[in-house]
């Protein structure tokens, strides 16, 4: 199993959710990464429209891709 990290959903861009590290100051964050909003919403059990602002955990996998979304 990979490392779990805390992330925040910044906003929705079409059918994609922009994800950033939750525990890093804004000025030190890397660029947001986009993931399918529907996939995340289904995994955590909330409507897509409620994702922005949510803090989640995710598993870091191969190529630093995130998966295994869960609400904090």
XYZ file of C-alpha atoms in Angstrom:
72
model
C 0.000 0.000 0.000
C 1.265 3.498 -0.846
C 1.516 6.562 1.338
C -1.720 8.436 2.217
C -1.731 12.219 1.907
C -4.204 14.973 2.769
C -5.481 16.944 -0.193
C -8.038 19.699 -0.800
C -10.421 20.084 -3.718
C -9.905 23.667 -4.871
C -12.590 23.901 -7.513
C -14.344 22.138 -10.342
C -13.277 22.736 -13.919
C -15.843 21.092 -16.146
C -15.980 17.459 -15.079
C -12.566 17.662 -13.398
C -11.677 18.489 -9.782
C -8.517 20.516 -9.129
C -6.586 18.926 -6.271
C -3.778 20.439 -4.153
C -1.877 19.350 -1.051
C -3.950 20.325 2.004
C -1.123 20.847 4.492
C 1.131 23.064 2.377
C 0.898 26.884 2.446
C -0.618 28.290 -0.762
C 2.625 30.001 -1.791
C 4.537 26.692 -1.556
C 2.024 24.446 -3.349
C 2.688 22.832 -6.669
C 0.226 23.471 -9.492
C -3.189 21.838 -8.997
C -3.649 18.427 -10.557
C -6.955 17.439 -12.164
C -8.836 14.220 -11.504
C -12.319 13.111 -12.598
C -14.760 14.784 -10.207
C -17.349 12.021 -10.626
C -14.842 9.364 -9.561
C -13.903 11.307 -6.427
C -17.514 12.142 -5.535
C -18.566 8.514 -5.864
C -15.652 7.342 -3.716
C -16.430 9.757 -0.867
C -20.230 9.655 -1.137
C -21.013 13.308 -1.849
C -22.506 15.062 -4.880
C -19.942 16.457 -7.324
C -21.158 20.026 -6.678
C -20.175 19.656 -2.989
C -16.530 18.703 -3.658
C -14.934 22.198 -3.728
C -13.378 22.920 -0.349
C -13.484 19.313 0.854
C -10.375 17.916 2.531
C -9.700 14.307 1.603
C -7.033 11.688 1.925
C -5.723 9.803 -1.054
C -3.188 7.089 -1.685
C -0.123 8.036 -3.711
C 0.541 5.410 -6.350
C 2.778 4.824 -9.328
C 3.772 8.054 -11.061
C 2.495 10.030 -8.042
C -1.102 9.445 -9.197
C -3.724 9.674 -6.463
C -6.484 7.148 -5.823
C -8.385 5.631 -2.911
C -10.152 8.891 -2.046
C -11.658 9.255 1.458
C -13.178 12.135 3.429
C -11.174 13.382 6.409
